[in-house]
Tab-separated table of C-alpha atoms in Angstrom:
chain	number	residue	atom	x	y	z
A	155	UNK	CA	0.020	0.066	-0.033
A	156	UNK	CA	1.564	3.472	-1.180
A	157	UNK	CA	1.062	6.616	0.667
A	158	UNK	CA	0.429	9.623	-1.024
A	159	UNK	CA	2.562	12.699	0.032
A	160	UNK	CA	0.645	15.408	2.266
A	161	UNK	CA	1.277	19.079	0.742
A	162	UNK	CA	0.604	21.962	3.069
A	163	UNK	CA	-1.491	24.911	1.846
A	164	UNK	CA	1.427	27.151	2.246
A	165	UNK	CA	3.764	25.084	0.313
A	166	UNK	CA	1.336	24.949	-2.399
A	167	UNK	CA	0.899	28.729	-2.634
A	168	UNK	CA	4.493	29.028	-2.822
A	169	UNK	CA	4.787	26.902	-5.788
A	170	UNK	CA	2.027	28.880	-7.601
A	171	UNK	CA	3.495	32.075	-6.995
A	172	UNK	CA	6.875	31.063	-8.295
A	173	UNK	CA	5.611	29.979	-11.403
A	174	UNK	CA	3.658	33.295	-12.043
A	175	UNK	CA	6.743	34.970	-11.724
A	176	UNK	CA	8.691	32.967	-13.853
A	177	UNK	CA	6.086	33.645	-16.386
A	178	UNK	CA	6.132	37.342	-15.875
A	179	UNK	CA	9.569	37.558	-16.555
A	180	UNK	CA	9.417	35.713	-19.534
A	181	UNK	CA	6.713	37.717	-20.918
A	182	UNK	CA	8.793	40.838	-20.259
A	183	UNK	CA	11.702	39.633	-22.097
A	184	UNK	CA	9.892	38.693	-25.139
A	185	UNK	CA	8.269	42.239	-24.964
A	186	UNK	CA	11.749	43.882	-25.105
A	187	UNK	CA	12.767	41.580	-27.858
A	188	UNK	CA	9.581	42.462	-29.883
A	189	UNK	CA	10.369	46.120	-29.691
A	190	UNK	CA	13.927	45.839	-30.418
A	191	UNK	CA	15.132	49.332	-29.320
A	192	UNK	CA	17.205	50.335	-26.346
A	193	UNK	CA	16.587	53.492	-24.553
A	194	UNK	CA	19.487	55.913	-24.670
A	195	UNK	CA	20.351	59.821	-23.727
A	196	UNK	CA	22.218	61.439	-26.286
A	197	UNK	CA	24.340	65.030	-26.631
A	198	UNK	CA	25.933	67.084	-29.520
A	199	UNK	CA	29.480	67.014	-30.541
A	200	UNK	CA	31.147	70.332	-30.271
A	201	UNK	CA	33.573	71.752	-32.774
A	202	UNK	CA	35.341	74.722	-33.834
A	203	UNK	CA	36.886	77.166	-31.306
A	204	UNK	CA	37.387	76.126	-28.137
A	205	UNK	CA	38.724	77.455	-24.946
A	206	UNK	CA	40.421	75.307	-22.326
A	207	UNK	CA	40.882	75.502	-18.435
A	208	UNK	CA	42.954	78.591	-17.703
A	209	UNK	CA	46.657	77.822	-17.120
A	210	UNK	CA	47.647	79.809	-13.840
A	211	UNK	CA	50.923	81.979	-13.625
A	212	UNK	CA	52.001	83.554	-10.386
A	213	UNK	CA	53.300	87.104	-10.146
A	214	UNK	CA	53.150	89.979	-7.785
A	215	UNK	CA	51.349	93.409	-7.731
A	216	UNK	CA	53.194	96.361	-8.249
A	217	UNK	CA	53.106	99.985	-8.868
A	218	UNK	CA	52.491	100.517	-12.849
A	219	UNK	CA	54.693	103.743	-12.186
A	220	UNK	CA	57.810	103.455	-10.144
A	221	UNK	CA	61.259	104.210	-10.396
A	222	UNK	CA	64.648	103.288	-8.666
A	223	UNK	CA	66.381	106.625	-8.237
A	224	UNK	CA	70.344	107.034	-8.594
A	225	UNK	CA	72.805	109.686	-8.501
A	226	UNK	CA	74.780	110.465	-11.859
A	227	UNK	CA	77.744	111.226	-9.448
A	228	UNK	CA	79.620	109.744	-6.570
A	229	UNK	CA	79.886	111.212	-3.105
A	230	UNK	CA	78.583	111.069	0.352
A	231	UNK	CA	75.130	111.046	1.099
A	232	UNK	CA	74.998	113.873	3.430
A	233	UNK	CA	71.216	114.516	3.620
A	234	UNK	CA	67.682	112.461	3.331
A	235	UNK	CA	64.861	114.503	4.426
A	236	UNK	CA	62.326	111.739	3.482
A	237	UNK	CA	61.337	108.748	5.184
A	238	UNK	CA	60.237	105.279	4.148
A	239	UNK	CA	56.585	105.381	3.132
A	240	UNK	CA	56.347	109.398	2.530
A	241	UNK	CA	54.186	110.808	-0.017
A	242	UNK	CA	56.231	113.089	-2.087
A	243	UNK	CA	55.291	115.743	-4.854
A	244	UNK	CA	57.058	116.310	-8.177
A	245	UNK	CA	60.151	118.295	-7.418
A	246	UNK	CA	60.528	117.465	-3.705
A	247	UNK	CA	63.805	116.940	-2.497
A	248	UNK	CA	64.730	113.564	-1.769
A	249	UNK	CA	68.563	113.493	-1.044
A	250	UNK	CA	71.629	115.557	-1.195
A	251	UNK	CA	74.953	114.444	-2.090
A	252	UNK	CA	78.299	115.838	-1.111
A	253	UNK	CA	81.431	115.684	-3.547
A	254	UNK	CA	84.121	118.260	-2.782
A	255	UNK	CA	85.302	118.566	-6.659
A	256	UNK	CA	81.675	119.372	-7.829
A	257	UNK	CA	81.426	123.225	-6.772
A	258	UNK	CA	85.145	124.309	-7.396
A	259	UNK	CA	84.624	122.326	-10.803
A	260	UNK	CA	82.060	124.837	-11.487
A	261	UNK	CA	83.724	128.217	-10.046
A	262	UNK	CA	86.778	126.885	-12.267
A	263	UNK	CA	84.612	126.680	-15.363
A	264	UNK	CA	82.694	130.028	-14.922
A	265	UNK	CA	86.201	131.856	-14.399
A	266	UNK	CA	87.624	130.587	-17.321
A	267	UNK	CA	84.537	131.725	-19.409
A	268	UNK	CA	84.484	134.908	-17.763
A	269	UNK	CA	88.344	135.084	-18.863
A	270	UNK	CA	87.831	134.134	-22.569
A	271	UNK	CA	84.887	136.460	-22.887
A	272	UNK	CA	86.900	139.623	-21.765
A	273	UNK	CA	89.712	138.897	-23.888
A	274	UNK	CA	87.275	138.032	-26.867
A	275	UNK	CA	85.682	141.477	-26.561
A	276	UNK	CA	89.217	142.891	-26.399
A	277	UNK	CA	90.078	141.454	-29.316
A	278	UNK	CA	86.709	142.395	-31.148
A	279	UNK	CA	87.409	145.832	-30.374
A	280	UNK	CA	90.914	145.872	-31.342
A	281	UNK	CA	89.821	144.343	-34.672
A	282	UNK	CA	87.211	147.355	-34.871
A	283	UNK	CA	89.743	149.854	-34.888
A	284	UNK	CA	92.172	148.180	-37.072
A	285	UNK	CA	89.718	147.984	-39.893
A	286	UNK	CA	89.318	151.408	-39.626
A	287	UNK	CA	92.942	152.293	-39.820
A	288	UNK	CA	92.973	149.527	-42.361
A	289	UNK	CA	90.384	151.571	-44.457
A	290	UNK	CA	93.051	154.432	-44.198
A	291	UNK	CA	96.010	152.661	-45.250
A	292	UNK	CA	97.552	152.472	-42.003
A	293	UNK	CA	97.195	148.818	-40.879
A	294	UNK	CA	98.131	146.232	-43.559
A	295	UNK	CA	95.852	143.449	-44.746
A	296	UNK	CA	97.960	140.994	-42.996
A	297	UNK	CA	97.690	142.572	-39.575
A	298	UNK	CA	94.028	142.686	-40.011
A	299	UNK	CA	93.920	139.105	-40.759
A	300	UNK	CA	95.949	138.222	-37.735
A	301	UNK	CA	93.513	139.991	-35.504
A	302	UNK	CA	90.398	138.610	-36.899
A	303	UNK	CA	91.874	135.128	-36.708
A	304	UNK	CA	92.823	135.750	-32.860
A	305	UNK	CA	89.366	137.217	-32.560
A	306	UNK	CA	87.697	134.241	-34.092
A	307	UNK	CA	90.073	131.694	-31.969
A	308	UNK	CA	88.933	133.261	-28.902
A	309	UNK	CA	85.305	132.858	-29.899
A	310	UNK	CA	85.682	129.174	-30.261
A	311	UNK	CA	87.425	128.707	-27.117
A	312	UNK	CA	84.304	130.754	-25.339
A	313	UNK	CA	81.911	128.293	-26.649
A	314	UNK	CA	83.946	125.344	-25.346
A	315	UNK	CA	83.982	127.030	-21.854
A	316	UNK	CA	80.595	127.390	-21.930
A	317	UNK	CA	80.051	123.838	-22.663
A	318	UNK	CA	82.631	123.204	-19.608
A	319	UNK	CA	80.231	125.575	-17.598
A	320	UNK	CA	76.990	123.930	-18.437
A	321	UNK	CA	78.580	120.250	-17.526
A	322	UNK	CA	79.974	121.142	-14.231
A	323	UNK	CA	76.742	122.774	-13.800
A	324	UNK	CA	74.445	119.740	-14.456
A	325	UNK	CA	77.065	117.631	-12.227
A	326	UNK	CA	76.773	119.838	-9.228
A	327	UNK	CA	72.720	119.749	-9.497
A	328	UNK	CA	72.904	115.974	-10.212
A	329	UNK	CA	73.900	116.178	-6.462
A	330	UNK	CA	70.746	116.766	-5.667
A	331	UNK	CA	67.892	114.004	-5.963
A	332	UNK	CA	64.179	115.463	-6.673
A	333	UNK	CA	61.020	113.229	-6.984
A	334	UNK	CA	60.060	112.844	-10.891
A	335	UNK	CA	56.522	111.990	-9.874
A	336	UNK	CA	54.345	112.328	-7.213
A	337	UNK	CA	54.416	108.789	-5.445
A	338	UNK	CA	55.320	107.087	-2.262
A	339	UNK	CA	58.953	106.061	-0.838
A	340	UNK	CA	59.020	102.356	-1.320
A	341	UNK	CA	62.491	101.674	0.072
A	342	UNK	CA	65.201	103.559	1.291
A	343	UNK	CA	68.490	101.526	0.056
A	344	UNK	CA	71.525	104.016	1.502
A	345	UNK	CA	71.789	105.549	5.073
A	346	UNK	CA	73.371	108.993	5.358
A	347	UNK	CA	76.758	109.492	5.720
A	348	UNK	CA	77.440	106.569	3.388
A	349	UNK	CA	79.487	106.607	0.204
A	350	UNK	CA	77.353	106.558	-3.155
A	351	UNK	CA	78.818	105.458	-6.644
A	352	UNK	CA	77.207	106.897	-9.476
A	353	UNK	CA	74.370	104.999	-10.604
A	354	UNK	CA	74.085	103.214	-7.520
A	355	UNK	CA	70.230	102.996	-6.059
A	356	UNK	CA	69.473	105.099	-3.478
A	357	UNK	CA	65.801	104.975	-3.119
A	358	UNK	CA	62.653	103.704	-4.724
A	359	UNK	CA	59.489	105.733	-5.429
A	360	UNK	CA	56.148	104.067	-6.704
A	361	UNK	CA	52.813	106.153	-7.617
A	362	UNK	CA	49.350	105.005	-6.096
A	363	UNK	CA	47.498	105.869	-9.409
A	364	UNK	CA	47.877	102.413	-10.806
A	365	UNK	CA	48.451	98.476	-10.716
A	366	UNK	CA	50.079	95.846	-12.596
A	367	UNK	CA	51.440	92.474	-12.517
A	368	UNK	CA	53.999	90.847	-14.748
A	369	UNK	CA	53.588	87.187	-15.345
A	370	UNK	CA	56.282	84.788	-17.088
A	371	UNK	CA	54.926	82.081	-19.909
A	372	UNK	CA	56.213	79.559	-21.977
A	373	UNK	CA	56.817	80.943	-25.819
A	374	UNK	CA	54.192	78.386	-27.242
A	375	UNK	CA	51.518	80.438	-25.214
A	376	UNK	CA	52.321	83.911	-26.824
A	377	UNK	CA	49.906	82.882	-29.489
A	378	UNK	CA	47.289	82.926	-27.340
A	379	UNK	CA	47.444	86.431	-25.555
A	380	UNK	CA	47.363	89.611	-27.408
A	381	UNK	CA	47.224	93.147	-26.372
A	382	UNK	CA	44.034	94.621	-24.977
A	383	UNK	CA	42.897	90.735	-23.816
A	384	UNK	CA	40.979	90.382	-20.877
A	385	UNK	CA	42.576	88.016	-18.176
A	386	UNK	CA	41.376	86.881	-14.988
A	387	UNK	CA	43.565	87.580	-11.694
A	388	UNK	CA	43.022	85.817	-8.595
A	389	UNK	CA	44.221	86.490	-4.990
A	390	UNK	CA	46.646	83.781	-3.727
A	391	UNK	CA	45.745	84.550	-0.384
A	392	UNK	CA	42.033	84.392	-0.728
A	393	UNK	CA	41.159	81.833	-3.440
A	394	UNK	CA	37.428	82.177	-3.062
A	395	UNK	CA	37.382	85.854	-4.100
A	396	UNK	CA	36.082	86.547	-7.285
A	397	UNK	CA	38.901	87.034	-9.686
A	398	UNK	CA	39.761	90.852	-10.907
A	399	UNK	CA	39.855	91.242	-14.224
A	400	UNK	CA	42.958	92.746	-15.995
A	401	UNK	CA	44.005	93.588	-19.252
A	402	UNK	CA	47.094	92.745	-21.418
A	403	UNK	CA	49.281	95.896	-21.921
A	404	UNK	CA	52.723	94.554	-23.464
A	405	UNK	CA	53.832	90.987	-24.822
A	406	UNK	CA	57.408	90.151	-24.951
A	407	UNK	CA	58.786	89.003	-28.446
A	408	UNK	CA	59.887	85.369	-28.747
A	409	UNK	CA	63.149	84.562	-28.435
A	410	UNK	CA	65.316	81.602	-29.835
A	411	UNK	CA	66.855	80.807	-26.413
A	412	UNK	CA	65.262	77.167	-25.650
A	413	UNK	CA	63.079	77.112	-22.590
A	414	UNK	CA	62.962	80.935	-21.846
A	415	UNK	CA	59.681	82.294	-20.397
A	416	UNK	CA	58.486	85.327	-21.781
A	417	UNK	CA	57.131	88.567	-19.837
A	418	UNK	CA	53.468	89.165	-20.294
A	419	UNK	CA	52.152	92.642	-18.425
A	420	UNK	CA	49.001	92.917	-17.177
A	421	UNK	CA	47.344	96.009	-15.905
A	422	UNK	CA	44.877	96.045	-13.254
A	423	UNK	CA	41.682	97.755	-12.427
A	424	UNK	CA	41.696	100.788	-9.895
A	425	UNK	CA	41.242	99.995	-6.314
A	426	UNK	CA	41.135	96.078	-7.099
A	427	UNK	CA	44.287	94.853	-5.379
A	428	UNK	CA	47.207	96.339	-3.432
A	429	UNK	CA	51.084	96.738	-4.448
A	430	UNK	CA	53.042	93.392	-3.178
A	431	UNK	CA	50.138	91.115	-3.185
A	432	UNK	CA	50.729	87.498	-4.595
A	433	UNK	CA	48.343	86.747	-7.509
A	434	UNK	CA	47.869	84.370	-10.201
A	435	UNK	CA	46.863	85.169	-13.926
A	436	UNK	CA	44.706	82.551	-16.055
A	437	UNK	CA	45.837	82.131	-19.466
A	438	UNK	CA	43.419	79.953	-21.296
A	439	UNK	CA	44.733	78.387	-24.626
A	440	UNK	CA	42.171	78.206	-27.412
A	441	UNK	CA	42.260	75.403	-29.778
A	442	UNK	CA	40.970	76.287	-33.575
A	443	UNK	CA	39.470	73.108	-34.231
A	444	UNK	CA	38.586	71.263	-31.276
A	445	UNK	CA	36.289	68.311	-31.061
A	446	UNK	CA	34.856	67.944	-27.883
A	447	UNK	CA	32.535	65.128	-26.567
A	448	UNK	CA	30.811	64.328	-23.175
A	449	UNK	CA	33.147	62.533	-20.901
A	450	UNK	CA	30.458	60.056	-20.035
A	451	UNK	CA	30.131	59.150	-23.857
A	452	UNK	CA	33.837	57.661	-24.105
A	453	UNK	CA	33.664	53.643	-23.637
A	454	UNK	CA	37.121	52.035	-23.088
A	455	UNK	CA	37.486	48.404	-23.741
A	456	UNK	CA	40.153	45.980	-24.815
A	457	UNK	CA	40.182	47.487	-28.155
A	458	UNK	CA	40.529	50.998	-27.218
A	459	UNK	CA	37.983	54.017	-26.731
A	460	UNK	CA	35.262	54.405	-28.695
A	461	UNK	CA	31.761	56.179	-28.699
A	462	UNK	CA	28.212	55.622	-29.875
A	463	UNK	CA	26.955	57.748	-32.504
A	464	UNK	CA	23.177	58.073	-33.192
A	465	UNK	CA	22.065	58.548	-36.753
A	466	UNK	CA	18.338	57.524	-38.020
A	467	UNK	CA	18.296	55.505	-34.567
A	468	UNK	CA	20.763	53.183	-34.937
A	469	UNK	CA	23.694	53.322	-32.861
A	470	UNK	CA	27.109	52.850	-34.671
A	471	UNK	CA	30.285	52.535	-32.352
A	472	UNK	CA	33.042	54.795	-33.619
A	473	UNK	CA	36.501	54.571	-32.555
A	474	UNK	CA	38.173	57.893	-31.235
A	475	UNK	CA	41.539	58.936	-30.041
A	476	UNK	CA	41.233	60.828	-26.973
A	477	UNK	CA	43.851	64.017	-26.512
A	478	UNK	CA	42.791	65.492	-22.891
A	479	UNK	CA	40.159	66.019	-20.566
A	480	UNK	CA	38.701	69.297	-20.041
A	481	UNK	CA	36.100	69.659	-17.373
A	482	UNK	CA	33.168	67.670	-18.057
A	483	UNK	CA	34.030	67.011	-21.945
A	484	UNK	CA	36.747	65.382	-23.432
A	485	UNK	CA	38.825	66.504	-26.588
A	486	UNK	CA	39.296	64.058	-29.307
A	487	UNK	CA	41.322	64.240	-32.578
A	488	UNK	CA	39.451	65.244	-35.625
A	489	UNK	CA	38.350	62.194	-37.782
A	490	UNK	CA	35.111	60.222	-38.150
A	491	UNK	CA	33.086	62.770	-35.804
A	492	UNK	CA	31.902	66.117	-36.790
A	493	UNK	CA	30.105	68.625	-34.844
A	494	UNK	CA	26.526	68.491	-34.550
A	495	UNK	CA	26.952	64.407	-34.592
A	496	UNK	CA	24.632	62.774	-31.718
A	497	UNK	CA	26.675	60.573	-29.326
A	498	UNK	CA	25.417	58.342	-26.279
A	499	UNK	CA	26.269	59.435	-22.904
A	500	UNK	CA	23.694	57.377	-20.877
A	501	UNK	CA	22.325	53.601	-21.398
A	502	UNK	CA	25.235	52.077	-23.054
A	503	UNK	CA	25.513	49.238	-20.777
A	504	UNK	CA	22.931	47.230	-22.842
A	505	UNK	CA	24.081	49.032	-26.452
A	506	UNK	CA	25.893	46.877	-28.860
A	507	UNK	CA	26.991	48.149	-32.263
A	508	UNK	CA	24.049	48.586	-35.017
A	509	UNK	CA	21.378	48.333	-32.002
A	510	UNK	CA	18.106	50.353	-32.738
A	511	UNK	CA	17.997	53.012	-29.876
A	512	UNK	CA	15.088	55.522	-28.909
A	513	UNK	CA	16.289	58.436	-27.508
A	514	UNK	CA	15.059	59.921	-24.625
């Protein structure tokens, strides 16, 4: 006598539920196969000129009008009536030098000129008397010519003496240092009673009216800047602050020296940054014929990198060569893609070459 297995109501319900779920899954797969399309999202391929992420170059803010002042003569610094940070006006005396040879040289040149002037005036009067006597036949032609030659020689010597006096006077004036423009004393480089050589820096003067910054860039970036171009300028000490907008005023020419950096001068807007503050100037290279696609659209596999281009609701795999990543986009080498093409950036996990797609 065989015994029939006993089934509980709970086990029977579980079996029926599992069968229903399997049937439902099969039905869903059949529906997807019937539709034959994969739902994706697409984005356009961008092309033409493209500005890359700015490269930052450091520099120090400085006064646009500044000068390092020197004496043109040597001597001892005897007077310096200004202090560090003092404001001065054009023509104000900043320092005075003592050289024991300057004033006597000026006086000697003046005395020599006065002596020659007296001799010349005497020679001129002698020539006038001799000329009248020559007309009366008392003085010969030869004697008159000799007197005229002596007079002309004294005139030439007097011109030389005048030049010597002017030079000695200028050298004496060079012993006084005056402010060439209105500004502020930025640095004092020599103390009182120190010997100062001709051409040695004595102090620095800067004007508070304008600010600028000089940065040095590689030669290949000179083609990406032009005079009058606006560039962002960030303050290093406060990177969260909005950048100021500087203007390119000078660009150095390229050099044949390999690896040399070239200065680019950027003018800053008034009352934006203070002198001496460290800043960074942004220069963004511009690509003339760059092709970019979304970063999410690039697929990497064992063969290489590629994207899915959608045309007439068909997705085709297109190999691409990645140049660089720029933010949320990737720059690729020009080739099969063209600006305006549609590439898939979402829904690629279920996508194979040649699939029909439905763009969402």
